[in-house]
CSV table of C-alpha atoms in Angstrom, one decimal:
chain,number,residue,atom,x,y,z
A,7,UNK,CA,1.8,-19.3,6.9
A,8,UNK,CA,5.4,-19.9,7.1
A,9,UNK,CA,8.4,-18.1,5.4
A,10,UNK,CA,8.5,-20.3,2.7
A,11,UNK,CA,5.4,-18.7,1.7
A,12,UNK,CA,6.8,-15.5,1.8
A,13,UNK,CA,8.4,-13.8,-2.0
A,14,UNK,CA,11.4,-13.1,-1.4
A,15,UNK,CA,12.9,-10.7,1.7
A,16,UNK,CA,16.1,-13.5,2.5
A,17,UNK,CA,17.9,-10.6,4.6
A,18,UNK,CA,14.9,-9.2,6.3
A,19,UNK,CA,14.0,-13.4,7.6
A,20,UNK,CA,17.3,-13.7,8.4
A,21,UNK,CA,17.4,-10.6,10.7
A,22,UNK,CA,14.2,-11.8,12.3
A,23,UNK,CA,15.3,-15.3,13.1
A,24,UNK,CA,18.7,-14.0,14.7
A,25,UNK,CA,17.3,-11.6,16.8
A,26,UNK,CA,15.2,-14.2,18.0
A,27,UNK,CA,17.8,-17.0,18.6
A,28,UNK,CA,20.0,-14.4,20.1
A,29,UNK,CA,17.7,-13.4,22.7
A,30,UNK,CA,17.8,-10.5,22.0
A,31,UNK,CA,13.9,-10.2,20.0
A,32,UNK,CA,12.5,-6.4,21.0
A,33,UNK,CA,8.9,-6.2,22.4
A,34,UNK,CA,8.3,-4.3,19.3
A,35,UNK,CA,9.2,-4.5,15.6
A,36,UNK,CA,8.0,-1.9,12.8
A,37,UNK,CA,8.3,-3.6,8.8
A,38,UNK,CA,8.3,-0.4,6.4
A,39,UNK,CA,8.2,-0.4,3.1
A,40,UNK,CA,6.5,0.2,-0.1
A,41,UNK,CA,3.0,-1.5,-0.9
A,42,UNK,CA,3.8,-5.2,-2.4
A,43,UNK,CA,6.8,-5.9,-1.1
A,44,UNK,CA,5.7,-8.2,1.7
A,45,UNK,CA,5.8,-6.2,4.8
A,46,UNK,CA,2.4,-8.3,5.7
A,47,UNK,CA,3.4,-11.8,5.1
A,48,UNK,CA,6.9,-11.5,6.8
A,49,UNK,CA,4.9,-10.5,9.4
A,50,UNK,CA,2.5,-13.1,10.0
A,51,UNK,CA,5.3,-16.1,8.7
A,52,UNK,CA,7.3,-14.8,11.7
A,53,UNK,CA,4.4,-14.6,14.3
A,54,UNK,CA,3.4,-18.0,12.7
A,55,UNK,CA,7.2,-18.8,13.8
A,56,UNK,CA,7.1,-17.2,17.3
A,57,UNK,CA,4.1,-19.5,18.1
A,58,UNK,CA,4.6,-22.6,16.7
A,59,UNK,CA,4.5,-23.3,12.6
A,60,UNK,CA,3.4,-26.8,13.3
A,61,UNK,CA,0.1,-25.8,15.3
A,62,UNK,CA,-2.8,-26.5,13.9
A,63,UNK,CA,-4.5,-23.3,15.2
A,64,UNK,CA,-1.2,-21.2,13.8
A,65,UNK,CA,-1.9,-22.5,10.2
A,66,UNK,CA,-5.5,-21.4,10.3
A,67,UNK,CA,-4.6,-18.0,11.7
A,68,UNK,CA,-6.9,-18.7,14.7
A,69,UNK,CA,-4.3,-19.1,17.5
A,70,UNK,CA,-5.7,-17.4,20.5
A,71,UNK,CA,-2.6,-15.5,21.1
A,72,UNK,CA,-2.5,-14.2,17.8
A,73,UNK,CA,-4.0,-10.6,17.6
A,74,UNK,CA,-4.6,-8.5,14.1
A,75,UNK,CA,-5.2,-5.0,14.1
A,76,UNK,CA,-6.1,-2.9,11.0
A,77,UNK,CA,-8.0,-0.2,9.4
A,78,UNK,CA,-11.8,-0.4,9.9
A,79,UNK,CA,-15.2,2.2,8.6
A,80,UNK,CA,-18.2,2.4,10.4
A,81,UNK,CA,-21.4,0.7,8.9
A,82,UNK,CA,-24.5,2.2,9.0
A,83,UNK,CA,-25.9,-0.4,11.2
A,84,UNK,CA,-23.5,0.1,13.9
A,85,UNK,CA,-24.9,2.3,16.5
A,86,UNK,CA,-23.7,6.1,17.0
A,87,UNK,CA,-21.8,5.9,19.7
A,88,UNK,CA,-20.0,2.7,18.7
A,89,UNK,CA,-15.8,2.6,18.1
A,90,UNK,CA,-15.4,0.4,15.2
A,91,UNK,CA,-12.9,-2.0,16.2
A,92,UNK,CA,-11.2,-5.1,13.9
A,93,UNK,CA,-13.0,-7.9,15.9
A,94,UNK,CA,-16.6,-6.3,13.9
A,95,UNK,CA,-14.1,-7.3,10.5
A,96,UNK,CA,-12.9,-10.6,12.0
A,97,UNK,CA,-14.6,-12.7,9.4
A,98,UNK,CA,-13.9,-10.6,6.6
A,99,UNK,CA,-10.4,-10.2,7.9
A,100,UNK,CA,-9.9,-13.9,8.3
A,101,UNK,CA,-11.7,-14.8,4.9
A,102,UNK,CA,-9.4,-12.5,2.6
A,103,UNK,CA,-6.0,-13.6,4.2
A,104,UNK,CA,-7.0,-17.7,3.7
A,105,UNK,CA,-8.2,-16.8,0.2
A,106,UNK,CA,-6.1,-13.9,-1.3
A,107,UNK,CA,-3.5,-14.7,1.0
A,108,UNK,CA,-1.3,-12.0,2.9
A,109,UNK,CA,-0.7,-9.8,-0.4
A,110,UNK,CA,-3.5,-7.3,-0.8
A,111,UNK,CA,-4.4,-4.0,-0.8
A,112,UNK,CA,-6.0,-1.4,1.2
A,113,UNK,CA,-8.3,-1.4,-1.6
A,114,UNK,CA,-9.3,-5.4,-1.3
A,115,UNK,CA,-9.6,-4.8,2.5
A,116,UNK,CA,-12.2,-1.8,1.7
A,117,UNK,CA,-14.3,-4.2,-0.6
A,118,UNK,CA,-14.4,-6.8,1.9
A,119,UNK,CA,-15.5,-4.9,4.4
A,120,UNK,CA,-18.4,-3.2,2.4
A,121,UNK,CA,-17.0,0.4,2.3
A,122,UNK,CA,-14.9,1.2,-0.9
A,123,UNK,CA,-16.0,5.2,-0.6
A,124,UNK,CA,-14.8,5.7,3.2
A,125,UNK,CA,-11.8,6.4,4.8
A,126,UNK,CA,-10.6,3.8,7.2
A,127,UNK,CA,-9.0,4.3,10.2
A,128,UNK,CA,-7.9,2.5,13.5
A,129,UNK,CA,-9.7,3.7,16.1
A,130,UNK,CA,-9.3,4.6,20.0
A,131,UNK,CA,-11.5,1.8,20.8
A,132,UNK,CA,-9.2,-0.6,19.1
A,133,UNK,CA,-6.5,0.1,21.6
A,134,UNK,CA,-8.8,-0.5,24.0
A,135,UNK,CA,-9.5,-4.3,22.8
A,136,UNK,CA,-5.4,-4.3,22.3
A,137,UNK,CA,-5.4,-3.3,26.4
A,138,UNK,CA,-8.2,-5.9,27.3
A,139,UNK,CA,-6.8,-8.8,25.3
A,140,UNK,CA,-2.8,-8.8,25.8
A,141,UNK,CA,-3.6,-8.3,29.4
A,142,UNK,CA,-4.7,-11.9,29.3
A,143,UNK,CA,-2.1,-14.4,30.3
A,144,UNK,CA,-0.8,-16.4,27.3
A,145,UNK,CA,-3.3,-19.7,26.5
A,146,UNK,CA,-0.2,-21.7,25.3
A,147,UNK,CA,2.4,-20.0,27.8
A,148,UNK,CA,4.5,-18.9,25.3
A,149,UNK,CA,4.7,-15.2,23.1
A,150,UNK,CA,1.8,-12.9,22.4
A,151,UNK,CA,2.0,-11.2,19.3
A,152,UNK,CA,0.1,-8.5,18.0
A,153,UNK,CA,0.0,-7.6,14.2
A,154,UNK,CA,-0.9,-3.7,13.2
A,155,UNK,CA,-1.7,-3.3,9.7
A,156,UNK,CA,-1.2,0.4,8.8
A,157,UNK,CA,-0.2,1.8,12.1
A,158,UNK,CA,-0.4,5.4,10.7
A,159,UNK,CA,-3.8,5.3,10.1
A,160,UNK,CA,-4.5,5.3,14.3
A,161,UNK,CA,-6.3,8.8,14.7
A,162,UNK,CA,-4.2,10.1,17.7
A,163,UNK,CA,-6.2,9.1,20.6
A,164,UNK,CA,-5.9,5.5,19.6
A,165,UNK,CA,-1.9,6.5,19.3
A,166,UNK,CA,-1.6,7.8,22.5
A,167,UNK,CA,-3.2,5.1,24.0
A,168,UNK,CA,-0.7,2.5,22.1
A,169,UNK,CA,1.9,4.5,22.9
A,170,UNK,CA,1.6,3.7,26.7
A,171,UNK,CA,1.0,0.2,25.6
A,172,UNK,CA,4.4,-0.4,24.1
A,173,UNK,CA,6.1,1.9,27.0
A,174,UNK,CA,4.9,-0.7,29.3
A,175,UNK,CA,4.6,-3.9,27.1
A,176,UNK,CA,2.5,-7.2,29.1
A,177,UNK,CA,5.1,-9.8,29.5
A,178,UNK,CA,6.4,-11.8,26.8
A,179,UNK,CA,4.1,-9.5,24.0
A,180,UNK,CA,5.8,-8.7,20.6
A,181,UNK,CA,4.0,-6.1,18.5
A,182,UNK,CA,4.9,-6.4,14.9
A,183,UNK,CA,4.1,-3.0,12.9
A,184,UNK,CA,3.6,-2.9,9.1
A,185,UNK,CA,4.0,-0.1,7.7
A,186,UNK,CA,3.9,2.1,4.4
A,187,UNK,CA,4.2,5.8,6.1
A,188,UNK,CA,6.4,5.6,9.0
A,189,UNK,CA,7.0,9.0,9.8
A,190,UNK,CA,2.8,9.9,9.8
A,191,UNK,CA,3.2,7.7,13.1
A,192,UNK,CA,4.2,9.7,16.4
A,193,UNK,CA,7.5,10.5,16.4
A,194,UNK,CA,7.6,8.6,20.4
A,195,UNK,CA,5.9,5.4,19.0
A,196,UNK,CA,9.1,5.1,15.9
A,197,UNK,CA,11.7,6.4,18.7
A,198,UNK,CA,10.3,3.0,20.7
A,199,UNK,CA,10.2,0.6,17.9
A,200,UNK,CA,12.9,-1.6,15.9
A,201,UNK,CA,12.4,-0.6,12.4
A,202,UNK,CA,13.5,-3.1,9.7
A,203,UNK,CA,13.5,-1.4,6.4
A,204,UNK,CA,11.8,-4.1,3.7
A,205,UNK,CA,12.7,-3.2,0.7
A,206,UNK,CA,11.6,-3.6,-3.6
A,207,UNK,CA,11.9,-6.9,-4.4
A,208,UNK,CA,14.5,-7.7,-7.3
A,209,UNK,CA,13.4,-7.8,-10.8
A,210,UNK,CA,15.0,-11.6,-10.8
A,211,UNK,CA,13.1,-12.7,-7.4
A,212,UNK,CA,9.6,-11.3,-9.0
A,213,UNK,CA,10.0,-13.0,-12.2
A,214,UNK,CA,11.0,-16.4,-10.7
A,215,UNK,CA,8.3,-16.8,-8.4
A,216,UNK,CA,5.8,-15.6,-11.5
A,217,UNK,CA,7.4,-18.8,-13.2
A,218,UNK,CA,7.3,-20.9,-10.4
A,219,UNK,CA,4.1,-19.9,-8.4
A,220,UNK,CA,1.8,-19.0,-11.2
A,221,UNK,CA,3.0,-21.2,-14.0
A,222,UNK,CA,3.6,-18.4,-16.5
A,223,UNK,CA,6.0,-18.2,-19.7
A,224,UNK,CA,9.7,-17.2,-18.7
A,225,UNK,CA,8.7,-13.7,-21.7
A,226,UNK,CA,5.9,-13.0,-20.0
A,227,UNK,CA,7.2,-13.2,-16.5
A,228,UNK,CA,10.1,-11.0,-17.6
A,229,UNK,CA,7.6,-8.8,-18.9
A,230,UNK,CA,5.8,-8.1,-15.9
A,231,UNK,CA,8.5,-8.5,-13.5
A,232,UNK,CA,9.7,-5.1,-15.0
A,233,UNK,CA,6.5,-3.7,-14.6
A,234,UNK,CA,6.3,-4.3,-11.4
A,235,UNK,CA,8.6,-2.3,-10.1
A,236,UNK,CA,9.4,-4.3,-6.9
A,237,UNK,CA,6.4,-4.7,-6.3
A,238,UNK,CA,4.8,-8.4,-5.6
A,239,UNK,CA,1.4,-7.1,-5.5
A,240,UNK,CA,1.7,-5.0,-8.6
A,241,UNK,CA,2.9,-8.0,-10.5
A,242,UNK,CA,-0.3,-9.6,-9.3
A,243,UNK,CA,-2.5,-7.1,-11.1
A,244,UNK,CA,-0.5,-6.7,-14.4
A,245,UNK,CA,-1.8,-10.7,-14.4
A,246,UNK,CA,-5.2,-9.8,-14.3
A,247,UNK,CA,-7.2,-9.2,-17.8
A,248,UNK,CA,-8.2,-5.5,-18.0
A,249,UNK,CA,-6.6,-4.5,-14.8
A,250,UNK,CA,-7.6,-0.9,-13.5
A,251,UNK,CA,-4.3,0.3,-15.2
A,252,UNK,CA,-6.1,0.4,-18.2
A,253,UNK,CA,-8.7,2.5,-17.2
A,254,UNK,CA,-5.7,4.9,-15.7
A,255,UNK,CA,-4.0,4.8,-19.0
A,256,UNK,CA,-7.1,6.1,-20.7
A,257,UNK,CA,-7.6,8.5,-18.1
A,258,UNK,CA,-4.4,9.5,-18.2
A,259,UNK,CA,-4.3,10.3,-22.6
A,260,UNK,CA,-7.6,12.0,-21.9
A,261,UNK,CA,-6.4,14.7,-19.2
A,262,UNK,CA,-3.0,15.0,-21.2
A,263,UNK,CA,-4.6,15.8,-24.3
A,264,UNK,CA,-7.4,18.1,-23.2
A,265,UNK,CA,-4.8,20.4,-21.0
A,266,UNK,CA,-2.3,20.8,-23.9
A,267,UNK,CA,-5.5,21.6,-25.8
A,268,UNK,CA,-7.1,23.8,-22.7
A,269,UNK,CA,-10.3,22.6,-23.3
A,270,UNK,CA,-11.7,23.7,-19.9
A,271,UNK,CA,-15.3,22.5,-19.8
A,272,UNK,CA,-14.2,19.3,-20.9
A,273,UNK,CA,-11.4,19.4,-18.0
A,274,UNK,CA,-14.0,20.0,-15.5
A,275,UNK,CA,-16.1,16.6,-16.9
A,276,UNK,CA,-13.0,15.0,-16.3
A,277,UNK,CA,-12.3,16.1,-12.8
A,278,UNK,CA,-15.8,15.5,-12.3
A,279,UNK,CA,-15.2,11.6,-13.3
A,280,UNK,CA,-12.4,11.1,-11.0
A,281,UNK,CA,-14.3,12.5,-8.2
A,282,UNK,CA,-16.4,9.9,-8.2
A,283,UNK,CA,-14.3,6.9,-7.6
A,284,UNK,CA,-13.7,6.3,-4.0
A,285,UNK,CA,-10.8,8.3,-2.4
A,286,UNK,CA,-8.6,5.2,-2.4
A,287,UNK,CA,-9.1,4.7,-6.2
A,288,UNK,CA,-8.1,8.4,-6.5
A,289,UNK,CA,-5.5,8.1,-4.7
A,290,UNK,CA,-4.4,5.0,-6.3
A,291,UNK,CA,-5.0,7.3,-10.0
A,292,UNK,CA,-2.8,9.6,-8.9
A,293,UNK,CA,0.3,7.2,-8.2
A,294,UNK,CA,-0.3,5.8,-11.5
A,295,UNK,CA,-0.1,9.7,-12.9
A,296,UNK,CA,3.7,9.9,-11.1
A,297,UNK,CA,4.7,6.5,-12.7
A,298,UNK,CA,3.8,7.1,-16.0
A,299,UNK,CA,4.9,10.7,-16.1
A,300,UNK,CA,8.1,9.4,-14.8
A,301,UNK,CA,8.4,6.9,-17.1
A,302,UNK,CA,7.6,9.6,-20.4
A,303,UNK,CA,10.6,11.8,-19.0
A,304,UNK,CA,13.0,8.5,-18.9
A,305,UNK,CA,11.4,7.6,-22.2
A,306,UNK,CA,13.1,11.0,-23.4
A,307,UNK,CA,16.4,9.4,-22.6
A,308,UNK,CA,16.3,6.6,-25.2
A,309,UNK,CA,17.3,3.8,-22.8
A,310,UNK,CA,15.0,1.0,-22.5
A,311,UNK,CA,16.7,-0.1,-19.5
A,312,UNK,CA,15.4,2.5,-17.9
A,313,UNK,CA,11.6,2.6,-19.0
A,314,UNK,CA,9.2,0.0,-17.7
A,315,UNK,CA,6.1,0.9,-19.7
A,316,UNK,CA,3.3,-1.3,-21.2
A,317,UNK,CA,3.3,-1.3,-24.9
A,318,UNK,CA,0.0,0.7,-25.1
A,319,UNK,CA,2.2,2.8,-22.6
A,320,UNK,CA,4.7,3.1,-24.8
A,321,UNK,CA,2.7,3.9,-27.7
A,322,UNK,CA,1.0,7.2,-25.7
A,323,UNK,CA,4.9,8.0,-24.5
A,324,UNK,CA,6.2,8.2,-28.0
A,325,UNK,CA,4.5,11.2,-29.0
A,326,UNK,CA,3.8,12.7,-25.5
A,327,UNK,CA,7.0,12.3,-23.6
A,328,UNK,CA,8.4,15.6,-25.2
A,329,UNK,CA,6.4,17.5,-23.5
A,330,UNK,CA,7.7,16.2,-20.0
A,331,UNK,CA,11.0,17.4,-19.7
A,332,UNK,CA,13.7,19.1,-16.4
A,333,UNK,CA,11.6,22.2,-16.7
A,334,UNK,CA,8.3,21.1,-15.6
A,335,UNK,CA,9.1,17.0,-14.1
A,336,UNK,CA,9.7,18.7,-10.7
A,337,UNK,CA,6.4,21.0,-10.6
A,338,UNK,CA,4.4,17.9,-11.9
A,339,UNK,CA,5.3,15.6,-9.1
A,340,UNK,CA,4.8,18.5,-6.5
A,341,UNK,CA,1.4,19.0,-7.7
A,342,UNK,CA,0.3,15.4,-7.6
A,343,UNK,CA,2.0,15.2,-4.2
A,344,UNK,CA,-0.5,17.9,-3.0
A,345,UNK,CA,-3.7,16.2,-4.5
A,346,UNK,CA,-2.7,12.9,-2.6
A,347,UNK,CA,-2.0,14.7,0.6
A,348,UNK,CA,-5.4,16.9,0.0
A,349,UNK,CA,-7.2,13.4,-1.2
A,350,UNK,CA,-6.4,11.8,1.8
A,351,UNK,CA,-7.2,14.5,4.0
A,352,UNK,CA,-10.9,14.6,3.1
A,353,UNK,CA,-10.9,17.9,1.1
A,354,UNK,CA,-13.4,18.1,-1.7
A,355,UNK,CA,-12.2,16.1,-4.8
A,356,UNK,CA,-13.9,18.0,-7.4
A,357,UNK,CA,-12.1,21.0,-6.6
A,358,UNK,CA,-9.0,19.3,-5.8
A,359,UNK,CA,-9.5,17.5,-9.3
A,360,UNK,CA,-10.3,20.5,-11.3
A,361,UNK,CA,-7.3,23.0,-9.5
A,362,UNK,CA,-5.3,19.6,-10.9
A,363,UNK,CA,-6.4,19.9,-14.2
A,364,UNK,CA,-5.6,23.6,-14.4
A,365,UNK,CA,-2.1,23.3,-12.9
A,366,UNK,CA,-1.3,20.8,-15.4
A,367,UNK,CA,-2.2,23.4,-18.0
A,368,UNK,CA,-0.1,25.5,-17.1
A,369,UNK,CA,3.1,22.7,-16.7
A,370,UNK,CA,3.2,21.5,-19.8
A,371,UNK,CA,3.5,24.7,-21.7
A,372,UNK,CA,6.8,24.9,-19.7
A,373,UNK,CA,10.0,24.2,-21.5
């Protein structure tokens, strides 16, 4: 994978490839930004460029000095006292970037490793595989380079440990971050990291590489290239032919509609629905509940420039957006804040759910 594969991100390359023909690389880089913008495949283009892009083990991403670390689960046939570590996922791992390519999802990673209703996490025996492997001297005498997917989802012994890693770095070992929540990561790993901010992708740049790389019409790649919101990955799924959006958009109507009617058994059915998608679906739900409540109150505006809706969005929005208005926007985006945050810390998501269903009872009778 070289840059050329990469969507976009001209600035972010650039600043890569000067700090590295400067002399002046640091032992570690941290790539944050939202989902879909790239983070992942600048990341491995540039490790693929540290180690040689015309190697033939660097274009199958099996370069012995290469080293990925991400989010794993614990199967039931590992054994109790076994770490989960990412050489267990190595296959899967290996499979879904030379298939998919370097633009997925936590979600896609979950699936592929057999384990969409768990949490995953990177765990304290990873950094001690991280400790036994970049301790090795460098097969081709040149760079190491580890890659951590998702660096905030270390539990903290595994961040401690990394922590020491980085303070005293093997020679000639580049860690490469990518990350979507910097600041859940230790405030001493950030304060010894060079962050490069990767930010939304244009409108323009998304719409041209829908044209170019997947052969669409110039309408519908406009289309979508407004939909995605920056994001390459979300441009992805508005291709695909009843994308989970729909089933959001339904979801959506339906909670809308039963808590301006405060039909309470019926809310609790709802609740009861959600709770049984996996917590990374949920959480996924609820994102989709801040875009498209964003996008009623814009729709209240009368500017299309600023709404990026779907036109069975759009539909909903016309007679709903009233009701989502300066009074009650604020309160709404708090409350959905909390059920991520509660979602993602394990608490129980029927309850989390239903106390979501009440709240938003109670928000849109404000005016």
């Amino acid at each position: 994978m070289t840059f050329n594969d990469t969507i976009g991100q001209e600035a972010c390359k650039e600043r890569l490839l000067q700090m590295t023909r400067e002399g002046r690389l640091p032992h570690a880089i941290m790539l944050c930004g939202p989902q879909g913008v790239g983070k992942k495949a600048l990341a491995i283009a540039f490790a693929s460029y540290l180690l040689g892009e015309d190697n033939a083990m660097v274009k199958r991403l099996e370069h012995p000095d290469l080293h990925f670390t991400y989010p794993t689960i614990k199967l039931p046939s590992m054994g109790s006292d076994h770490k989960p570590v990412s050489d267990d996922f190595a296959h899967e791992w290996h499979e879904l970037l030379t298939t998919v390519g370097p633009y997925f999802t936590m979600d896609e990673w979950m699936t592929a490793m057999g384990g969409e209703n768990q949490q995953a996490v990177i765990t304290a025996g990873e950094s001690e595989e991280l400790v036994r492997k970049l301790s090795l001297k460098s097969s081709q005498g040149g760079y190491k380079v580890s890659i951590i997917w998702l660096p905030e989802r270390m539990n903290i012994e595994c961040a401690n440990k990394l922590l020491k890693l980085i303070e005293e770095p093997p020679l000639q070992t580049v860690f490469l971050m990518v990350s979507e929540e910097p600041d859940k990561l230790l405030e001493t790993i950030r304060s010894r990291v060079q962050r490069i901010d990767v930010k939304k992708l244009p409108a323009e740049t998304i719409r041209q590489a829908l044209v170019e790389r997947r052969g669409i019409s110039e309408e519908q790649a406009q289309r979508i290239s407004r939909l995605a919101n920056g994001s390459w990955l979300q441009a992805l799924q508005e291709l695909q032919v009843g994308t989970e959006n729909e089933q959001f958009l339904d979801l959506y109507i339906a909670l809308m509609r039963l808590a301006y009617q405060r039909k309470i058994r019926d809310l609790r059915k709802w609740s009861e629905t959600l709770a049984a998608f996996g917590r990374e679906k949920q959480k996924r739900f609820l994102q989709f509940f801040l875009r498209m409540t964003r996008e009623c109150f814009m729709y209240n505006f009368h500017k299309s420039d600023l709404v990026y809706m779907t036109e069975e969005e759009e539909k909903f929005a016309q007679n709903f957006a009233r009701f989502v208005n300066e009074a009650n926007i604020l309160p709404l985006y708090d409350l959905t804040n909390r059920a991520i945050r509660d979602i993602g810390q394990n608490a129980n998501a029927k309850i989390v759910f239903f106390d979501f269903t009440l709240q938003t009872i109670v928000l849109l009778l404000q005016k």
